[in-house]
Short mmCIF file of C-alpha atoms and ligand atoms in Angstrom, two decimals:
data_model
loop_
_atom_site.label_atom_id
_atom_site.label_comp_id
_atom_site.label_asym_id
_atom_site.label_seq_id
_atom_site.Cartn_x
_atom_site.Cartn_y
_atom_site.Cartn_z
CA MET S 100 44.74 -9.37 43.73
CA SER S 101 43.27 -6.21 41.94
CA PRO S 102 40.69 -7.53 39.32
CA PHE S 103 42.27 -5.07 37.40
CA ALA S 104 45.99 -6.39 37.30
CA GLY S 105 47.21 -7.20 33.90
CA ARG S 106 43.61 -6.67 32.21
CA ARG S 107 43.80 -4.18 29.13
CA ILE S 108 41.07 -1.72 29.26
CA VAL S 109 40.16 0.67 26.37
CA LEU S 110 38.74 4.00 28.29
CA ALA S 111 36.85 5.54 25.80
CA VAL S 112 35.82 9.13 26.30
CA SER S 113 33.16 11.45 24.84
CA GLY S 114 32.65 14.59 24.87
CA GLY S 115 30.72 15.77 28.01
CA ILE S 116 32.16 18.01 30.81
CA ALA S 117 32.40 15.05 32.89
CA ALA S 118 35.55 13.98 30.53
CA TYR S 119 37.43 15.20 33.12
CA LYS S 120 36.55 13.02 35.71
CA ALA S 121 37.43 10.15 33.53
CA VAL S 122 41.32 11.35 34.12
CA GLU S 123 40.89 10.20 37.70
CA ILE S 124 39.30 6.97 36.42
CA CYS S 125 42.15 6.36 34.29
CA ARG S 126 44.56 6.97 37.12
CA ARG S 127 43.25 4.55 39.23
CA LEU S 128 43.00 1.95 36.50
CA VAL S 129 46.57 2.24 35.90
CA ASP S 130 47.42 2.44 39.86
CA ALA S 131 45.17 -0.99 39.74
CA GLY S 132 47.64 -2.10 37.82
CA ALA S 133 45.37 -2.27 34.41
CA HIS S 134 46.69 -1.42 31.01
CA VAL S 135 44.80 1.57 29.94
CA THR S 136 44.43 2.65 26.41
CA PRO S 137 42.71 6.13 26.16
CA VAL S 138 40.49 6.79 22.81
CA LEU S 139 39.08 10.38 23.01
CA THR S 140 36.64 11.47 20.42
CA HIS S 141 36.81 14.84 19.20
CA ALA S 142 34.55 16.44 21.08
CA ALA S 143 36.26 14.82 24.21
CA GLN S 144 39.58 16.73 23.81
CA ARG S 145 37.53 20.07 23.76
CA PHE S 146 37.28 19.20 27.15
CA VAL S 147 40.21 17.47 28.26
CA GLY S 148 43.54 17.67 26.65
CA GLU S 149 44.94 14.16 24.77
CA VAL S 150 48.22 14.92 26.45
CA THR S 151 46.62 14.62 29.95
CA PHE S 152 45.36 11.12 29.32
CA SER S 153 48.67 10.12 27.70
CA ALA S 154 50.83 11.12 30.88
CA LEU S 155 48.42 9.14 32.67
CA ALA S 156 47.93 5.72 30.91
CA SER S 157 49.89 3.16 30.13
CA GLU S 158 50.19 4.35 26.29
CA ARG S 159 49.38 7.32 24.60
CA ALA S 160 45.82 8.45 23.70
CA ARG S 161 44.27 7.37 20.84
CA VAL S 162 42.19 9.93 19.10
CA SER S 163 41.74 8.94 15.09
CA LEU S 164 40.66 6.38 12.99
CA PHE S 165 43.00 7.58 9.84
CA ASP S 166 45.69 9.27 11.28
CA ASP S 167 47.31 6.35 13.34
CA GLU S 168 50.37 4.85 13.02
CA ASP S 169 48.17 1.41 13.22
CA PRO S 170 46.64 1.01 9.57
CA ILE S 171 43.24 -0.41 11.37
CA PRO S 172 43.45 0.62 14.84
CA HIS S 173 39.91 0.34 16.14
CA VAL S 174 40.25 -3.90 15.08
CA THR S 175 43.37 -3.93 17.23
CA LEU S 176 41.90 -2.08 20.12
CA GLY S 177 38.92 -4.10 19.65
CA ARG S 178 40.87 -7.43 19.66
CA GLN S 179 43.23 -6.61 22.41
CA ALA S 180 40.57 -5.07 24.99
CA ASP S 181 39.87 -7.06 27.99
CA LEU S 182 37.23 -4.30 28.51
CA ILE S 183 35.78 -1.09 27.28
CA LEU S 184 35.06 1.52 29.81
CA VAL S 185 33.14 4.38 27.98
CA CYS S 186 33.34 7.19 30.42
CA PRO S 187 31.67 9.50 29.91
CA ALA S 188 29.03 8.12 27.27
CA THR S 189 27.36 11.38 26.09
CA ALA S 190 23.67 10.90 24.26
CA ARG S 191 25.41 10.81 20.75
CA VAL S 192 27.89 8.19 21.52
CA ILE S 193 24.93 5.90 23.05
CA GLY S 194 22.97 6.77 20.02
CA SER S 195 25.60 5.59 17.56
CA TYR S 196 26.54 2.67 19.49
CA ALA S 197 22.90 1.15 19.67
CA ALA S 198 22.53 2.16 15.98
CA GLY S 199 26.35 0.06 15.01
CA LEU S 200 27.55 3.20 13.47
CA SER S 201 31.36 3.49 13.23
CA ASP S 202 32.00 6.84 12.47
CA ASP S 203 35.19 7.61 14.27
CA LEU S 204 37.72 5.47 16.40
CA LEU S 205 35.57 5.51 19.44
CA GLY S 206 32.71 4.02 17.45
CA ALA S 207 34.66 1.88 15.48
CA THR S 208 36.68 0.28 18.16
CA LEU S 209 33.23 -0.57 19.83
CA ILE S 210 31.66 -2.26 17.34
CA ALA S 211 34.89 -4.39 16.59
CA THR S 212 35.27 -6.02 19.94
CA ARG S 213 33.78 -8.76 21.35
CA ALA S 214 34.84 -7.88 25.05
CA PRO S 215 32.34 -6.84 27.69
CA VAL S 216 31.59 -3.02 27.23
CA VAL S 217 30.70 -0.86 30.29
CA VAL S 218 28.89 2.19 29.35
CA CYS S 219 28.65 5.21 31.99
CA PRO S 220 26.07 8.12 30.90
CA ALA S 221 26.52 11.76 31.78
CA MET S 222 24.36 14.56 30.63
CA HIS S 223 21.74 17.27 31.28
CA THR S 224 18.33 15.72 32.76
CA GLU S 225 16.13 16.55 29.74
CA MET S 226 18.91 14.59 27.77
CA TRP S 227 18.97 11.69 30.08
CA GLU S 228 15.15 11.23 29.94
CA HIS S 229 14.38 11.74 26.62
CA PRO S 230 13.02 8.66 25.29
CA ALA S 231 15.30 8.07 22.70
CA THR S 232 17.99 7.86 25.32
CA GLN S 233 16.37 5.50 27.06
CA ASP S 234 15.25 3.21 24.28
CA ASN S 235 19.22 3.21 22.96
CA LEU S 236 20.50 2.12 26.52
CA ARG S 237 17.32 -0.63 26.68
CA LEU S 238 18.81 -1.82 23.49
CA LEU S 239 22.34 -1.86 24.73
CA SER S 240 21.29 -3.51 28.14
CA GLU S 241 19.70 -6.19 25.77
CA ARG S 242 22.82 -7.10 24.32
CA GLY S 243 24.66 -7.34 27.06
CA VAL S 244 26.35 -4.23 27.71
CA THR S 245 26.55 -2.92 31.39
CA VAL S 246 25.06 0.71 31.83
CA VAL S 247 26.08 2.32 35.18
CA GLU S 248 23.52 4.37 35.82
CA PRO S 249 24.34 8.35 36.14
CA GLU S 250 23.40 10.07 39.74
CA GLU S 251 21.29 13.06 40.73
CA GLY S 252 23.10 15.82 41.54
CA ARG S 253 24.85 19.32 39.82
CA LEU S 254 25.58 19.25 36.19
CA ALA S 255 27.15 21.91 33.82
CA GLY S 256 25.73 25.35 34.09
CA GLY S 257 24.59 25.00 37.88
CA ASP S 258 21.44 22.82 36.96
CA GLU S 259 20.33 20.21 39.34
CA GLY S 260 18.89 16.71 38.71
CA ALA S 261 19.54 13.31 37.31
CA GLY S 262 22.32 12.65 34.51
CA ARG S 263 25.35 13.44 36.61
CA LEU S 264 28.27 10.91 36.13
CA ALA S 265 28.29 7.76 38.53
CA ALA S 266 30.55 7.84 41.37
CA PRO S 267 34.08 6.27 40.42
CA GLU S 268 33.67 3.43 42.87
CA SER S 269 30.22 2.31 41.48
CA ILE S 270 32.02 2.75 37.80
CA LEU S 271 35.20 0.69 38.87
CA THR S 272 33.08 -1.94 40.57
CA ALA S 273 31.10 -2.20 37.65
CA ALA S 274 34.15 -2.76 35.45
CA ALA S 275 35.48 -4.98 37.70
CA GLU S 276 32.34 -7.42 37.66
CA ALA S 277 32.12 -6.73 33.65
CA LEU S 278 35.86 -8.11 33.50
CA ALA S 279 35.07 -11.22 35.54
CA ALA S 280 31.83 -11.97 33.73
CA GLY S 281 34.25 -12.24 30.71
CA ALA S 282 36.66 -14.20 31.89
CA ARG S 283 33.87 -16.39 32.76
CA ALA S 284 32.19 -16.63 29.17
CA SER S 285 35.23 -17.71 27.71
CA THR S 286 35.28 -20.51 30.26
CA ARG S 287 33.61 -23.65 28.08
CA ASP S 288 33.45 -26.10 30.92
CA MET S 289 30.08 -27.41 30.09
CA VAL S 290 30.28 -28.05 26.26
CA GLY S 291 28.65 -31.48 25.39
CA LEU S 292 26.13 -31.22 28.73
CA ARG S 293 22.57 -30.97 28.63
CA VAL S 294 21.57 -28.53 31.30
CA LEU S 295 17.64 -28.59 32.21
CA VAL S 296 16.96 -25.44 34.40
CA THR S 297 13.42 -24.19 35.95
CA ALA S 298 12.56 -20.68 36.67
CA GLY S 299 9.89 -18.47 38.29
CA GLY S 300 6.45 -19.14 40.59
CA THR S 301 3.81 -21.47 39.59
CA ARG S 302 0.39 -20.19 39.37
CA GLU S 303 -2.47 -22.39 40.47
CA PRO S 304 -5.70 -21.18 39.29
CA ILE S 305 -8.66 -20.68 41.42
CA ASP S 306 -10.73 -19.88 38.64
CA PRO S 307 -10.12 -18.27 35.22
CA VAL S 308 -8.97 -15.12 36.61
CA ARG S 309 -7.13 -15.81 39.87
CA PHE S 310 -4.87 -17.90 40.99
CA VAL S 311 -2.44 -19.03 44.15
CA GLY S 312 1.16 -17.83 43.18
CA ASN S 313 4.13 -16.87 45.06
CA ARG S 314 6.51 -13.53 44.80
CA SER S 315 9.32 -15.38 42.81
CA SER S 316 10.69 -13.43 39.83
CA GLY S 317 12.29 -15.80 37.92
CA LYS S 318 15.66 -14.05 38.05
CA GLN S 319 17.86 -16.60 39.17
CA GLY S 320 16.69 -19.73 37.31
CA TYR S 321 17.10 -17.54 34.27
CA ALA S 322 20.72 -16.30 35.44
CA VAL S 323 21.77 -20.26 35.82
CA ALA S 324 20.20 -20.91 32.21
CA VAL S 325 22.34 -17.86 30.71
CA GLU S 326 25.37 -18.89 32.59
CA ALA S 327 25.52 -22.66 31.61
CA ALA S 328 24.24 -21.42 27.99
CA ALA S 329 27.69 -18.84 28.23
CA ARG S 330 29.80 -22.17 29.05
CA GLY S 331 28.54 -24.19 26.21
CA ALA S 332 25.98 -26.15 27.82
CA LYS S 333 22.80 -27.24 25.69
CA VAL S 334 20.04 -25.66 28.30
CA THR S 335 16.57 -26.14 28.08
CA LEU S 336 14.50 -23.72 30.51
CA VAL S 337 11.34 -24.38 31.87
CA ALA S 338 9.62 -21.07 33.14
CA THR S 339 6.72 -19.23 34.17
CA VAL S 340 7.76 -15.86 33.10
CA GLN S 341 9.68 -14.56 30.07
CA ARG S 342 12.78 -12.47 29.85
CA GLN S 343 15.59 -12.47 27.87
CA VAL S 344 17.74 -15.86 26.86
CA PRO S 345 20.13 -16.12 24.54
CA GLU S 346 19.22 -17.84 21.23
CA SER S 347 20.97 -21.22 21.85
CA VAL S 348 18.39 -21.56 24.92
CA GLU S 349 15.07 -23.56 24.32
CA LEU S 350 12.47 -21.66 26.25
CA VAL S 351 9.46 -23.82 27.34
CA LEU S 352 6.65 -21.59 29.04
CA VAL S 353 4.61 -23.36 31.74
CA GLU S 354 1.93 -22.26 34.66
CA THR S 355 1.41 -24.76 37.19
CA ALA S 356 3.28 -27.01 39.15
CA GLU S 357 1.60 -30.11 36.91
CA GLU S 358 2.32 -28.31 34.00
CA MET S 359 6.03 -27.75 34.95
CA ARG S 360 6.21 -31.75 35.71
CA THR S 361 5.13 -32.65 32.40
CA ALA S 362 7.47 -30.34 30.83
CA VAL S 363 10.61 -31.21 32.76
CA LEU S 364 9.87 -34.81 32.56
CA ASP S 365 9.57 -34.72 29.09
CA ARG S 366 12.95 -33.25 28.10
CA LEU S 367 14.77 -35.79 30.61
CA PRO S 368 17.50 -36.96 30.80
CA ALA S 369 19.98 -34.25 31.44
CA GLU S 370 23.37 -34.32 32.98
CA VAL S 371 22.36 -31.54 35.28
CA VAL S 372 18.61 -30.27 36.38
CA VAL S 373 18.33 -27.45 38.31
CA MET S 374 14.90 -26.67 39.97
CA ALA S 375 15.09 -22.90 40.79
CA ALA S 376 11.48 -22.71 40.32
CA ALA S 377 9.43 -21.71 43.55
CA VAL S 378 7.08 -24.39 42.78
CA ALA S 379 3.53 -24.12 45.07
CA ASP S 380 3.07 -26.71 47.27
CA TYR S 381 -0.59 -26.90 47.24
CA ARG S 382 -3.69 -26.11 44.45
CA PRO S 383 -6.99 -25.62 44.86
CA VAL S 384 -8.42 -29.07 44.56
CA ALA S 385 -11.40 -28.10 42.10
CA PRO S 386 -10.57 -24.54 40.15
CA ALA S 387 -13.82 -23.23 39.24
CA ASP S 388 -14.81 -23.25 34.96
CA GLU S 389 -16.17 -19.42 35.12
CA LYS S 390 -15.32 -16.50 37.42
CA ILE S 391 -16.31 -16.86 41.03
CA LYS S 392 -18.98 -13.98 41.92
CA LYS S 393 -18.50 -12.32 45.52
CA SER S 394 -21.23 -13.43 47.58
CA GLY S 395 -20.36 -11.48 50.44
CA GLU S 396 -19.79 -14.32 52.74
CA ASP S 397 -16.58 -16.37 53.58
CA ARG S 398 -15.25 -18.34 51.12
CA THR S 399 -13.08 -21.46 51.79
CA ILE S 400 -10.67 -22.86 49.19
CA THR S 401 -9.91 -26.47 49.78
CA LEU S 402 -5.70 -26.68 48.95
CA GLU S 403 -4.15 -30.31 47.95
CA PRO S 404 -0.80 -30.68 47.42
CA THR S 405 1.12 -30.34 44.23
CA PRO S 406 3.36 -33.16 42.96
CA ASP S 407 7.04 -32.62 44.43
CA ILE S 408 9.04 -32.44 41.12
CA LEU S 409 12.37 -32.04 42.98
CA ALA S 410 11.67 -35.43 44.91
CA GLU S 411 10.60 -37.39 41.98
CA LEU S 412 13.66 -36.40 40.37
CA GLY S 413 15.77 -37.28 43.17
CA ARG S 414 13.79 -40.98 43.42
CA SER S 415 14.00 -41.41 39.62
CA GLY S 416 17.96 -40.76 38.95
CA ALA S 417 16.97 -39.16 35.31
CA ALA S 418 18.83 -36.35 36.25
CA GLY S 419 22.64 -36.71 36.39
CA THR S 420 23.26 -33.94 39.12
CA LEU S 421 20.24 -32.18 40.69
CA VAL S 422 20.45 -29.23 42.16
CA GLY S 423 17.45 -27.91 44.68
CA PHE S 424 16.56 -24.82 46.23
CA ALA S 425 15.08 -23.86 49.76
CA ALA S 426 14.02 -20.50 50.83
CA GLU S 427 14.01 -20.15 54.66
CA THR S 428 13.25 -17.54 57.19
CA SER S 429 14.72 -19.40 60.06
CA ASP S 430 16.80 -22.76 61.28
CA VAL S 431 17.92 -21.80 57.70
CA LEU S 432 20.61 -24.66 57.32
CA ALA S 433 18.97 -27.26 59.12
CA ASN S 434 16.22 -27.29 57.21
CA ALA S 435 18.32 -26.96 54.14
CA GLU S 436 19.89 -30.18 54.94
CA ALA S 437 16.63 -32.22 55.73
CA LYS S 438 15.20 -31.22 52.48
CA LEU S 439 18.39 -32.24 50.94
CA HIS S 440 18.15 -35.87 52.20
CA ALA S 441 14.47 -36.00 51.89
CA LYS S 442 14.26 -34.91 48.19
CA GLY S 443 17.52 -36.83 47.00
CA ALA S 444 19.35 -33.61 45.64
CA ASP S 445 22.97 -33.38 45.21
CA ILE S 446 23.03 -29.85 45.76
CA ILE S 447 20.67 -27.41 47.81
CA VAL S 448 21.14 -23.86 47.42
CA VAL S 449 19.29 -22.34 50.66
CA ASN S 450 18.78 -18.86 51.05
CA ASP S 451 17.37 -16.66 54.09
CA VAL S 452 14.65 -14.99 52.38
CA SER S 453 14.33 -12.38 55.62
CA ALA S 454 17.42 -10.77 54.90
CA PRO S 455 17.91 -7.61 52.93
CA LYS S 456 18.62 -7.44 49.10
CA VAL S 457 18.21 -11.52 49.21
CA GLY S 458 15.98 -13.90 47.20
CA PHE S 459 12.48 -12.75 45.79
CA ASP S 460 12.90 -10.11 42.96
CA HIS S 461 16.38 -8.74 43.74
CA ASP S 462 18.88 -8.84 41.44
CA THR S 463 21.11 -9.90 44.11
CA ASN S 464 21.12 -12.74 46.25
CA GLU S 465 22.97 -14.61 48.94
CA VAL S 466 22.94 -18.17 49.38
CA THR S 467 25.00 -21.26 51.26
CA LEU S 468 25.30 -24.62 48.70
CA LEU S 469 25.15 -27.61 50.53
CA ASP S 470 25.97 -31.07 48.96
CA ALA S 471 25.65 -34.53 49.59
CA ALA S 472 29.18 -34.91 50.45
CA GLY S 473 28.41 -32.76 53.36
CA ASP S 474 30.82 -29.78 52.02
CA ARG S 475 29.20 -26.44 52.56
CA THR S 476 29.68 -23.13 50.26
CA ALA S 477 29.23 -19.51 51.42
CA VAL S 478 28.34 -17.01 48.54
CA PRO S 479 27.91 -13.55 50.14
CA LEU S 480 25.87 -11.18 48.84
CA THR S 481 26.41 -10.69 45.19
CA SER S 482 24.69 -11.01 41.74
CA LYS S 483 22.53 -13.59 40.82
CA ARG S 484 24.52 -14.16 37.61
CA ASP S 485 27.60 -14.83 39.89
CA VAL S 486 25.61 -17.19 42.59
CA ALA S 487 24.30 -19.15 39.10
CA GLN S 488 28.20 -19.29 38.50
CA ALA S 489 28.71 -20.94 42.34
CA ILE S 490 26.24 -23.09 41.57
CA LEU S 491 27.46 -24.34 38.06
CA ASP S 492 30.99 -24.71 39.61
CA ARG S 493 29.43 -26.85 42.15
CA ALA S 494 27.65 -29.06 39.83
CA VAL S 495 30.58 -29.39 37.41
CA THR S 496 32.71 -30.45 40.24
CA LEU S 497 30.56 -33.08 41.55
CA ARG S 498 29.80 -34.67 38.16
CA ASN S 499 33.69 -34.82 37.96
CA LEU S 500 34.32 -36.55 41.02
CA ARG S 501 31.70 -39.21 40.12
N1 CTP A 1309 10.06 -28.26 44.61
C1 CTP A 1309 9.30 -29.02 43.25
N2 CTP A 1309 8.10 -29.30 43.26
C2 CTP A 1309 6.93 -29.15 44.42
C3 CTP A 1309 7.56 -28.22 45.15
C4 CTP A 1309 9.16 -27.82 45.43
O1 CTP A 1309 10.10 -29.38 42.64
N3 CTP A 1309 6.13 -29.28 44.33
C5 CTP A 1309 11.34 -27.70 44.61
C6 CTP A 1309 11.43 -26.35 44.03
O2 CTP A 1309 12.01 -26.13 42.81
C7 CTP A 1309 13.29 -26.04 44.97
C8 CTP A 1309 13.07 -27.10 46.24
O3 CTP A 1309 11.85 -28.15 45.60
O4 CTP A 1309 14.27 -26.37 44.08
C9 CTP A 1309 12.02 -26.35 47.23
O5 CTP A 1309 11.52 -27.31 48.14
P1 CTP A 1309 10.03 -27.06 49.00
O6 CTP A 1309 10.47 -28.08 49.92
O7 CTP A 1309 9.15 -26.88 48.43
O8 CTP A 1309 10.45 -25.86 49.74
P2 CTP A 1309 10.18 -25.22 50.52
O9 CTP A 1309 8.73 -24.53 49.35
O10 CTP A 1309 11.25 -23.64 51.05
O11 CTP A 1309 9.30 -25.80 51.65
P3 CTP A 1309 8.71 -25.70 52.77
O12 CTP A 1309 7.45 -24.81 52.65
O13 CTP A 1309 8.49 -26.96 53.12
O14 CTP A 1309 9.96 -25.28 53.53
#
């Protein structure tokens, strides 16, 4: 079934030359079964007439905060919407939205909604690259707005450069993902559960300035924490890297495997523990107190094993449902299966880190979930947030089976 079937979408069109491309987006959304309400700014109507959108959309285009039969059109539209798609988004609309201004119907609807919002900027290169535009977009992304980056190409007036509205396929894909994320956010199936997540690669000191580390970005662990919080869990995140998290998430920053172990054990019990961190397996036996000077000779650093936190949790049983990760480059499933049993985990999330766009530092991941009951679930290449959803779905199902 189409991800748009039966969904209410406000198509917010602002005044740029790319407004004519929003007509095609409108038609495709309606064809895919969405209920589309166009909202046009005054400037948008200088580029494409209201009648064009009214004829193609599911209801007439709306253009005014005051001259509307509904006395509060922005509130009605904002509340009913499953998604607001701002396409194209001019520098002015992006700026007003970032500043929280509600000086026309489009601006007011954006402030009056709790639905996911996707913004598709389109403007001349100078405007796109202006620090004000970039700062405003960064702020909007931090607030959870999806930004569909423009492409390089021909612009109005025959110029070439970055700022051309993204292709319809990219816009529709982002809209579908935002709708799915919005639907998930209303799933509150983890209320009352304590979830402990680890994220990032540990750093094992060699001396005060050097360490043994790995390529982990922490993005997958953060995605699990954000997803669990959205589903109502009480989340503690023990991480080696700092990123944006919702206010409700308790963030504990650590550096080494030993510090991570202490932080995790201190915060038990928890109903679900997800060990997404890439914990170093070895650390230098005797880190130097002072910076090691170069001597021109070979140097040997002796390493010793770190405590295996996942295995310790597996033995102790203090983690209700225990999820571990495995990053493999060969014999992927067999190695993961062995890890599942050796460490006493309930679920192992395995990825083949030799595949493109998978694992370390990417925004996407492709994994297989193996569980102690012998079930295997393949999650094809998708966002780390979607992978987080699949992991928590499985953890909740296993808990409910107990
Ligand atoms: N882990 C841990 N403590 C360690 C090492 C790993 O808790 N000292 C956890 C990780 O958080 C992850 C899982 O164990 O959930 C990964 O297991 P590991 O055996 O370290 O996997 P690899 O690093 O892939 O191991 P190997 O090099 O043996 O394949």
